[in-house]
């Protein structure tokens, strides 16, 4: 595997373990570290120029997020991607997202509306750029996160927001795969516009319908991609933590 020059530390990172986590997580969700790849400490040290201790701490954290799978005492592999997981994560995200929207939209005030509009327009700029912004995937993902977060920001249920955020995060690997496979064939900008309009019209039922269809389009794109190539699985003998 080619050596990679590690990116500079993010401003909020205070430890080598945090930096190792950020670098590895980004490469797992983008597929640069492919599902099933054995994550040897020596390889990771060479790739990121970070010591073994922080790497092990980052691997344990990624294992807790189910992005990495522990092989007993034999190390770690990148977790598989499967049709079953894509459907289940997508289904749960639809439930939590629609429920949070249903509570947020009636409660949203002027500041909520301004945040929704602002985050939408930032997202719109990248989605209307060359090839729908797919070459700027990390930036698109950040702006997509901000828009969806703004929509549910007025929801008063702390636990619902926690569960929704967890599923949004778990969905990221599949969301990125869907974007890569549907660039120029899916008008995701129009889907986000429909979601914006329903929210600003304070139409809870329409917003719930739009978000469910929006997420289902992602699920179906991923299922098609995985059906074509087979589930992206870890080696036999892998034991989930």
PDB file of C-alpha atoms in Angstrom:
ATOM      1  CA  UNK A   1       0.000   0.000   0.000  1.00  0.00           C
ATOM      2  CA  UNK A   2       1.335   3.428  -0.884  1.00  0.00           C
ATOM      3  CA  UNK A   3       2.555   5.724   1.821  1.00  0.00           C
ATOM      4  CA  UNK A   4       0.271   8.651   2.467  1.00  0.00           C
ATOM      5  CA  UNK A   5       1.401  11.987   3.776  1.00  0.00           C
ATOM      6  CA  UNK A   6      -0.774  12.605   6.837  1.00  0.00           C
ATOM      7  CA  UNK A   7      -3.008  15.631   6.765  1.00  0.00           C
ATOM      8  CA  UNK A   8      -2.320  18.378   9.265  1.00  0.00           C
ATOM      9  CA  UNK A   9      -4.051  18.245  12.622  1.00  0.00           C
ATOM     10  CA  UNK A  10      -7.517  19.681  12.870  1.00  0.00           C
ATOM     11  CA  UNK A  11      -7.782  22.679  15.254  1.00  0.00           C
ATOM     12  CA  UNK A  12      -9.890  20.753  17.762  1.00  0.00           C
ATOM     13  CA  UNK A  13      -7.540  17.776  17.984  1.00  0.00           C
ATOM     14  CA  UNK A  14      -5.584  17.636  21.210  1.00  0.00           C
ATOM     15  CA  UNK A  15      -4.021  14.174  21.026  1.00  0.00           C
ATOM     16  CA  UNK A  16      -2.349  11.882  18.520  1.00  0.00           C
ATOM     17  CA  UNK A  17      -5.161   9.395  19.154  1.00  0.00           C
ATOM     18  CA  UNK A  18      -7.766  11.959  18.064  1.00  0.00           C
ATOM     19  CA  UNK A  19      -5.798  12.639  14.896  1.00  0.00           C
ATOM     20  CA  UNK A  20      -5.409   8.914  14.195  1.00  0.00           C
ATOM     21  CA  UNK A  21      -9.146   8.453  14.671  1.00  0.00           C
ATOM     22  CA  UNK A  22      -9.994  11.299  12.283  1.00  0.00           C
ATOM     23  CA  UNK A  23      -7.634  10.095   9.542  1.00  0.00           C
ATOM     24  CA  UNK A  24      -8.678   6.454   9.785  1.00  0.00           C
ATOM     25  CA  UNK A  25     -12.394   7.197  10.003  1.00  0.00           C
ATOM     26  CA  UNK A  26     -12.261   9.371   6.892  1.00  0.00           C
ATOM     27  CA  UNK A  27     -10.499   6.627   4.931  1.00  0.00           C
ATOM     28  CA  UNK A  28     -12.922   3.962   6.137  1.00  0.00           C
ATOM     29  CA  UNK A  29     -16.042   5.923   5.179  1.00  0.00           C
ATOM     30  CA  UNK A  30     -14.573   6.899   1.790  1.00  0.00           C
ATOM     31  CA  UNK A  31     -13.468   3.336   1.026  1.00  0.00           C
ATOM     32  CA  UNK A  32      -9.758   4.223   0.853  1.00  0.00           C
ATOM     33  CA  UNK A  33      -9.448   1.575   3.564  1.00  0.00           C
ATOM     34  CA  UNK A  34     -11.613  -1.089   1.948  1.00  0.00           C
ATOM     35  CA  UNK A  35     -14.101  -3.340   3.778  1.00  0.00           C
ATOM     36  CA  UNK A  36     -12.314  -6.485   4.926  1.00  0.00           C
ATOM     37  CA  UNK A  37      -8.836  -4.920   4.881  1.00  0.00           C
ATOM     38  CA  UNK A  38      -6.679  -6.151   7.768  1.00  0.00           C
ATOM     39  CA  UNK A  39      -5.487  -3.130   9.724  1.00  0.00           C
ATOM     40  CA  UNK A  40      -1.945  -3.985  10.784  1.00  0.00           C
ATOM     41  CA  UNK A  41      -0.322  -1.559  13.174  1.00  0.00           C
ATOM     42  CA  UNK A  42       2.875  -1.513  11.106  1.00  0.00           C
ATOM     43  CA  UNK A  43       0.945  -0.552   7.983  1.00  0.00           C
ATOM     44  CA  UNK A  44      -0.995   2.158   9.833  1.00  0.00           C
ATOM     45  CA  UNK A  45       2.179   3.606  11.385  1.00  0.00           C
ATOM     46  CA  UNK A  46       3.734   3.850   7.942  1.00  0.00           C
ATOM     47  CA  UNK A  47       0.552   5.329   6.436  1.00  0.00           C
ATOM     48  CA  UNK A  48      -0.128   8.006   9.041  1.00  0.00           C
ATOM     49  CA  UNK A  49       3.224   8.493  10.778  1.00  0.00           C
ATOM     50  CA  UNK A  50       1.544   8.034  14.164  1.00  0.00           C
ATOM     51  CA  UNK A  51       2.674   5.749  17.005  1.00  0.00           C
ATOM     52  CA  UNK A  52       1.201   2.370  17.902  1.00  0.00           C
ATOM     53  CA  UNK A  53      -0.475   3.504  21.140  1.00  0.00           C
ATOM     54  CA  UNK A  54      -2.632   6.243  19.599  1.00  0.00           C
ATOM     55  CA  UNK A  55      -3.456   3.957  16.657  1.00  0.00           C
ATOM     56  CA  UNK A  56      -4.732   1.212  18.968  1.00  0.00           C
ATOM     57  CA  UNK A  57      -6.834   3.769  20.849  1.00  0.00           C
ATOM     58  CA  UNK A  58      -8.307   5.001  17.561  1.00  0.00           C
ATOM     59  CA  UNK A  59      -9.003   1.429  16.417  1.00  0.00           C
ATOM     60  CA  UNK A  60     -10.855   0.700  19.659  1.00  0.00           C
ATOM     61  CA  UNK A  61     -12.967   3.816  19.155  1.00  0.00           C
ATOM     62  CA  UNK A  62     -13.751   2.868  15.554  1.00  0.00           C
ATOM     63  CA  UNK A  63     -14.655  -0.634  16.724  1.00  0.00           C
ATOM     64  CA  UNK A  64     -17.172   0.931  19.102  1.00  0.00           C
ATOM     65  CA  UNK A  65     -18.694   2.705  16.099  1.00  0.00           C
ATOM     66  CA  UNK A  66     -18.819  -0.584  14.139  1.00  0.00           C
ATOM     67  CA  UNK A  67     -16.587   0.811  11.411  1.00  0.00           C
ATOM     68  CA  UNK A  68     -13.813  -1.595  12.409  1.00  0.00           C
ATOM     69  CA  UNK A  69     -14.194  -5.215  13.499  1.00  0.00           C
ATOM     70  CA  UNK A  70     -12.020  -6.855  16.160  1.00  0.00           C
ATOM     71  CA  UNK A  71     -10.631 -10.305  15.332  1.00  0.00           C
ATOM     72  CA  UNK A  72     -10.215 -11.536  18.892  1.00  0.00           C
ATOM     73  CA  UNK A  73      -6.497 -11.340  19.691  1.00  0.00           C
ATOM     74  CA  UNK A  74      -5.584 -11.181  15.990  1.00  0.00           C
ATOM     75  CA  UNK A  75      -6.081  -7.493  15.381  1.00  0.00           C
ATOM     76  CA  UNK A  76      -8.659  -5.515  13.416  1.00  0.00           C
ATOM     77  CA  UNK A  77     -10.220  -5.357   9.946  1.00  0.00           C
ATOM     78  CA  UNK A  78     -12.348  -2.710   8.282  1.00  0.00           C
ATOM     79  CA  UNK A  79     -15.978  -3.680   8.933  1.00  0.00           C
ATOM     80  CA  UNK A  80     -18.024  -5.138   6.066  1.00  0.00           C
ATOM     81  CA  UNK A  81     -20.727  -3.343   4.122  1.00  0.00           C
ATOM     82  CA  UNK A  82     -23.817  -5.361   3.303  1.00  0.00           C
ATOM     83  CA  UNK A  83     -27.275  -5.080   1.785  1.00  0.00           C
ATOM     84  CA  UNK A  84     -28.757  -6.133   5.135  1.00  0.00           C
ATOM     85  CA  UNK A  85     -26.986  -3.342   7.003  1.00  0.00           C
ATOM     86  CA  UNK A  86     -27.799  -0.790   4.292  1.00  0.00           C
ATOM     87  CA  UNK A  87     -31.508  -1.587   4.532  1.00  0.00           C
ATOM     88  CA  UNK A  88     -31.632  -1.701   8.328  1.00  0.00           C
ATOM     89  CA  UNK A  89     -29.641   1.495   8.879  1.00  0.00           C
ATOM     90  CA  UNK A  90     -31.662   3.270   6.193  1.00  0.00           C
ATOM     91  CA  UNK A  91     -34.935   2.072   7.739  1.00  0.00           C
ATOM     92  CA  UNK A  92     -33.984   3.257  11.229  1.00  0.00           C
ATOM     93  CA  UNK A  93     -32.747   6.572   9.913  1.00  0.00           C
ATOM     94  CA  UNK A  94     -36.117   7.124   8.200  1.00  0.00           C
ATOM     95  CA  UNK A  95     -37.935   6.516  11.480  1.00  0.00           C
ATOM     96  CA  UNK A  96     -35.808   8.844  13.615  1.00  0.00           C
ATOM     97  CA  UNK A  97     -35.419  11.552  10.959  1.00  0.00           C
ATOM     98  CA  UNK A  98     -39.154  11.772  10.224  1.00  0.00           C
ATOM     99  CA  UNK A  99     -40.035  11.807  13.924  1.00  0.00           C
ATOM    100  CA  UNK A 100     -37.484  14.521  14.723  1.00  0.00           C
ATOM    101  CA  UNK A 101     -38.707  16.604  11.769  1.00  0.00           C
ATOM    102  CA  UNK A 102     -42.282  16.176  12.953  1.00  0.00           C
ATOM    103  CA  UNK A 103     -41.375  17.691  16.316  1.00  0.00           C
ATOM    104  CA  UNK A 104     -38.993  20.339  14.991  1.00  0.00           C
ATOM    105  CA  UNK A 105     -41.047  21.938  12.217  1.00  0.00           C
ATOM    106  CA  UNK A 106     -43.987  23.184  14.370  1.00  0.00           C
ATOM    107  CA  UNK A 107     -41.589  24.389  17.078  1.00  0.00           C
ATOM    108  CA  UNK A 108     -39.159  26.229  14.801  1.00  0.00           C
ATOM    109  CA  UNK A 109     -38.889  29.989  15.255  1.00  0.00           C
ATOM    110  CA  UNK A 110     -37.428  32.698  13.012  1.00  0.00           C
ATOM    111  CA  UNK A 111     -33.865  31.794  14.007  1.00  0.00           C
ATOM    112  CA  UNK A 112     -34.598  28.161  13.074  1.00  0.00           C
ATOM    113  CA  UNK A 113     -35.919  29.238   9.664  1.00  0.00           C
ATOM    114  CA  UNK A 114     -32.831  31.377   9.045  1.00  0.00           C
ATOM    115  CA  UNK A 115     -30.530  28.495   9.943  1.00  0.00           C
ATOM    116  CA  UNK A 116     -32.397  26.091   7.669  1.00  0.00           C
ATOM    117  CA  UNK A 117     -32.280  28.529   4.746  1.00  0.00           C
ATOM    118  CA  UNK A 118     -28.601  29.389   5.270  1.00  0.00           C
ATOM    119  CA  UNK A 119     -27.446  25.775   5.477  1.00  0.00           C
ATOM    120  CA  UNK A 120     -29.564  24.858   2.466  1.00  0.00           C
ATOM    121  CA  UNK A 121     -28.013  27.562   0.294  1.00  0.00           C
ATOM    122  CA  UNK A 122     -24.496  26.488   1.287  1.00  0.00           C
ATOM    123  CA  UNK A 123     -25.363  22.922   0.337  1.00  0.00           C
ATOM    124  CA  UNK A 124     -27.053  24.062  -2.858  1.00  0.00           C
ATOM    125  CA  UNK A 125     -23.896  25.782  -4.102  1.00  0.00           C
ATOM    126  CA  UNK A 126     -21.873  22.579  -4.007  1.00  0.00           C
ATOM    127  CA  UNK A 127     -24.696  20.415  -5.419  1.00  0.00           C
ATOM    128  CA  UNK A 128     -25.073  22.758  -8.401  1.00  0.00           C
ATOM    129  CA  UNK A 129     -21.338  22.796  -9.077  1.00  0.00           C
ATOM    130  CA  UNK A 130     -19.485  20.602 -11.580  1.00  0.00           C
ATOM    131  CA  UNK A 131     -20.549  16.921 -11.333  1.00  0.00           C
ATOM    132  CA  UNK A 132     -22.844  17.805  -8.409  1.00  0.00           C
ATOM    133  CA  UNK A 133     -19.828  18.324  -6.148  1.00  0.00           C
ATOM    134  CA  UNK A 134     -18.944  14.629  -5.993  1.00  0.00           C
ATOM    135  CA  UNK A 135     -15.223  15.417  -6.178  1.00  0.00           C
ATOM    136  CA  UNK A 136     -15.662  17.472  -2.985  1.00  0.00           C
ATOM    137  CA  UNK A 137     -17.282  14.637  -1.070  1.00  0.00           C
ATOM    138  CA  UNK A 138     -15.954  15.534   2.380  1.00  0.00           C
ATOM    139  CA  UNK A 139     -17.190  19.116   2.022  1.00  0.00           C
ATOM    140  CA  UNK A 140     -20.530  17.930   0.633  1.00  0.00           C
ATOM    141  CA  UNK A 141     -20.933  15.558   3.567  1.00  0.00           C
ATOM    142  CA  UNK A 142     -20.236  18.372   6.041  1.00  0.00           C
ATOM    143  CA  UNK A 143     -22.764  20.707   4.387  1.00  0.00           C
ATOM    144  CA  UNK A 144     -25.335  17.913   4.045  1.00  0.00           C
ATOM    145  CA  UNK A 145     -24.930  17.196   7.757  1.00  0.00           C
ATOM    146  CA  UNK A 146     -25.399  20.887   8.615  1.00  0.00           C
ATOM    147  CA  UNK A 147     -28.617  21.137   6.565  1.00  0.00           C
ATOM    148  CA  UNK A 148     -30.218  18.029   8.035  1.00  0.00           C
ATOM    149  CA  UNK A 149     -29.096  19.066  11.520  1.00  0.00           C
ATOM    150  CA  UNK A 150     -30.685  22.488  11.066  1.00  0.00           C
ATOM    151  CA  UNK A 151     -34.002  20.945  10.046  1.00  0.00           C
ATOM    152  CA  UNK A 152     -34.349  18.982  13.302  1.00  0.00           C
ATOM    153  CA  UNK A 153     -32.742  21.597  15.562  1.00  0.00           C
ATOM    154  CA  UNK A 154     -36.053  22.717  17.128  1.00  0.00           C
ATOM    155  CA  UNK A 155     -36.955  19.175  18.236  1.00  0.00           C
ATOM    156  CA  UNK A 156     -37.185  19.157  22.036  1.00  0.00           C
ATOM    157  CA  UNK A 157     -36.487  15.447  22.576  1.00  0.00           C
ATOM    158  CA  UNK A 158     -32.860  14.966  23.613  1.00  0.00           C
ATOM    159  CA  UNK A 159     -32.963  11.183  23.273  1.00  0.00           C
ATOM    160  CA  UNK A 160     -34.634  11.288  19.870  1.00  0.00           C
ATOM    161  CA  UNK A 161     -31.943  13.667  18.629  1.00  0.00           C
ATOM    162  CA  UNK A 162     -29.234  11.395  20.035  1.00  0.00           C
ATOM    163  CA  UNK A 163     -30.663   8.331  18.285  1.00  0.00           C
ATOM    164  CA  UNK A 164     -31.152  10.282  15.059  1.00  0.00           C
ATOM    165  CA  UNK A 165     -27.550  11.568  15.173  1.00  0.00           C
ATOM    166  CA  UNK A 166     -26.229   8.052  15.777  1.00  0.00           C
ATOM    167  CA  UNK A 167     -28.058   6.644  12.756  1.00  0.00           C
ATOM    168  CA  UNK A 168     -27.043   9.617  10.596  1.00  0.00           C
ATOM    169  CA  UNK A 169     -23.416   8.872  11.463  1.00  0.00           C
ATOM    170  CA  UNK A 170     -23.768   5.118  10.823  1.00  0.00           C
ATOM    171  CA  UNK A 171     -25.404   5.943   7.498  1.00  0.00           C
ATOM    172  CA  UNK A 172     -22.390   7.914   6.242  1.00  0.00           C
ATOM    173  CA  UNK A 173     -20.513   5.039   4.588  1.00  0.00           C
ATOM    174  CA  UNK A 174     -23.610   4.058   2.644  1.00  0.00           C
ATOM    175  CA  UNK A 175     -24.485   7.681   1.852  1.00  0.00           C
ATOM    176  CA  UNK A 176     -21.064   8.248   0.307  1.00  0.00           C
ATOM    177  CA  UNK A 177     -21.291   5.075  -1.738  1.00  0.00           C
ATOM    178  CA  UNK A 178     -24.712   6.154  -2.998  1.00  0.00           C
ATOM    179  CA  UNK A 179     -23.433   9.605  -3.998  1.00  0.00           C
ATOM    180  CA  UNK A 180     -20.524   8.083  -5.921  1.00  0.00           C
ATOM    181  CA  UNK A 181     -22.812   5.651  -7.756  1.00  0.00           C
ATOM    182  CA  UNK A 182     -25.587   8.098  -8.639  1.00  0.00           C
ATOM    183  CA  UNK A 183     -23.698  11.225  -9.643  1.00  0.00           C
ATOM    184  CA  UNK A 184     -25.461  12.832 -12.639  1.00  0.00           C
ATOM    185  CA  UNK A 185     -28.316  10.276 -12.492  1.00  0.00           C
ATOM    186  CA  UNK A 186     -29.976  11.456  -9.264  1.00  0.00           C
ATOM    187  CA  UNK A 187     -30.932  15.083  -8.695  1.00  0.00           C
ATOM    188  CA  UNK A 188     -30.224  15.211  -4.988  1.00  0.00           C
ATOM    189  CA  UNK A 189     -30.458  19.007  -5.105  1.00  0.00           C
ATOM    190  CA  UNK A 190     -34.147  18.805  -6.010  1.00  0.00           C
ATOM    191  CA  UNK A 191     -34.727  16.338  -3.159  1.00  0.00           C
ATOM    192  CA  UNK A 192     -33.180  18.790  -0.712  1.00  0.00           C
ATOM    193  CA  UNK A 193     -35.200  21.634  -2.224  1.00  0.00           C
ATOM    194  CA  UNK A 194     -38.412  19.675  -1.687  1.00  0.00           C
ATOM    195  CA  UNK A 195     -37.406  19.090   1.921  1.00  0.00           C
ATOM    196  CA  UNK A 196     -36.671  22.787   2.430  1.00  0.00           C
ATOM    197  CA  UNK A 197     -40.013  23.829   0.929  1.00  0.00           C
ATOM    198  CA  UNK A 198     -42.002  21.389   3.059  1.00  0.00           C
ATOM    199  CA  UNK A 199     -40.236  22.554   6.218  1.00  0.00           C
ATOM    200  CA  UNK A 200     -40.739  26.259   5.502  1.00  0.00           C
ATOM    201  CA  UNK A 201     -44.390  25.594   4.620  1.00  0.00           C
ATOM    202  CA  UNK A 202     -44.681  23.932   8.058  1.00  0.00           C
ATOM    203  CA  UNK A 203     -46.126  20.855   6.350  1.00  0.00           C
ATOM    204  CA  UNK A 204     -45.103  18.028   8.671  1.00  0.00           C
ATOM    205  CA  UNK A 205     -46.743  15.227   6.680  1.00  0.00           C
ATOM    206  CA  UNK A 206     -45.163  16.328   3.411  1.00  0.00           C
ATOM    207  CA  UNK A 207     -41.749  16.787   5.040  1.00  0.00           C
ATOM    208  CA  UNK A 208     -41.936  13.286   6.544  1.00  0.00           C
ATOM    209  CA  UNK A 209     -42.841  11.823   3.158  1.00  0.00           C
ATOM    210  CA  UNK A 210     -40.006  13.705   1.436  1.00  0.00           C
ATOM    211  CA  UNK A 211     -37.370  12.618   3.971  1.00  0.00           C
ATOM    212  CA  UNK A 212     -38.468   8.975   3.797  1.00  0.00           C
ATOM    213  CA  UNK A 213     -38.243   8.961  -0.009  1.00  0.00           C
ATOM    214  CA  UNK A 214     -34.929  10.841   0.135  1.00  0.00           C
ATOM    215  CA  UNK A 215     -33.353   8.217   2.405  1.00  0.00           C
ATOM    216  CA  UNK A 216     -34.946   5.330   0.489  1.00  0.00           C
ATOM    217  CA  UNK A 217     -33.339   6.580  -2.752  1.00  0.00           C
ATOM    218  CA  UNK A 218     -29.970   6.310  -1.019  1.00  0.00           C
ATOM    219  CA  UNK A 219     -30.746   2.805   0.237  1.00  0.00           C
ATOM    220  CA  UNK A 220     -31.817   1.589  -3.181  1.00  0.00           C
ATOM    221  CA  UNK A 221     -28.683   2.992  -4.847  1.00  0.00           C
ATOM    222  CA  UNK A 222     -26.501   1.215  -2.295  1.00  0.00           C
ATOM    223  CA  UNK A 223     -28.407  -2.057  -2.627  1.00  0.00           C
ATOM    224  CA  UNK A 224     -27.928  -1.965  -6.410  1.00  0.00           C
ATOM    225  CA  UNK A 225     -24.211  -1.288  -6.018  1.00  0.00           C
ATOM    226  CA  UNK A 226     -23.736  -4.082  -3.491  1.00  0.00           C
ATOM    227  CA  UNK A 227     -25.848  -6.518  -5.518  1.00  0.00           C
ATOM    228  CA  UNK A 228     -23.598  -5.870  -8.510  1.00  0.00           C
ATOM    229  CA  UNK A 229     -20.370  -6.413  -6.601  1.00  0.00           C
ATOM    230  CA  UNK A 230     -21.490  -8.681  -3.764  1.00  0.00           C
ATOM    231  CA  UNK A 231     -21.600  -7.646  -0.104  1.00  0.00           C
ATOM    232  CA  UNK A 232     -18.313  -6.068   0.907  1.00  0.00           C
ATOM    233  CA  UNK A 233     -17.486  -8.472   3.712  1.00  0.00           C
ATOM    234  CA  UNK A 234     -14.698  -8.969   6.178  1.00  0.00           C
ATOM    235  CA  UNK A 235     -12.690 -12.227   6.000  1.00  0.00           C
ATOM    236  CA  UNK A 236     -14.168 -15.428   7.388  1.00  0.00           C
ATOM    237  CA  UNK A 237     -13.703 -15.737  11.121  1.00  0.00           C
ATOM    238  CA  UNK A 238     -14.206 -12.059  11.887  1.00  0.00           C
ATOM    239  CA  UNK A 239     -16.018 -11.548  15.184  1.00  0.00           C
ATOM    240  CA  UNK A 240     -18.035  -8.390  15.681  1.00  0.00           C
ATOM    241  CA  UNK A 241     -17.466  -6.553  18.933  1.00  0.00           C
TER     242      UNK A 241
END
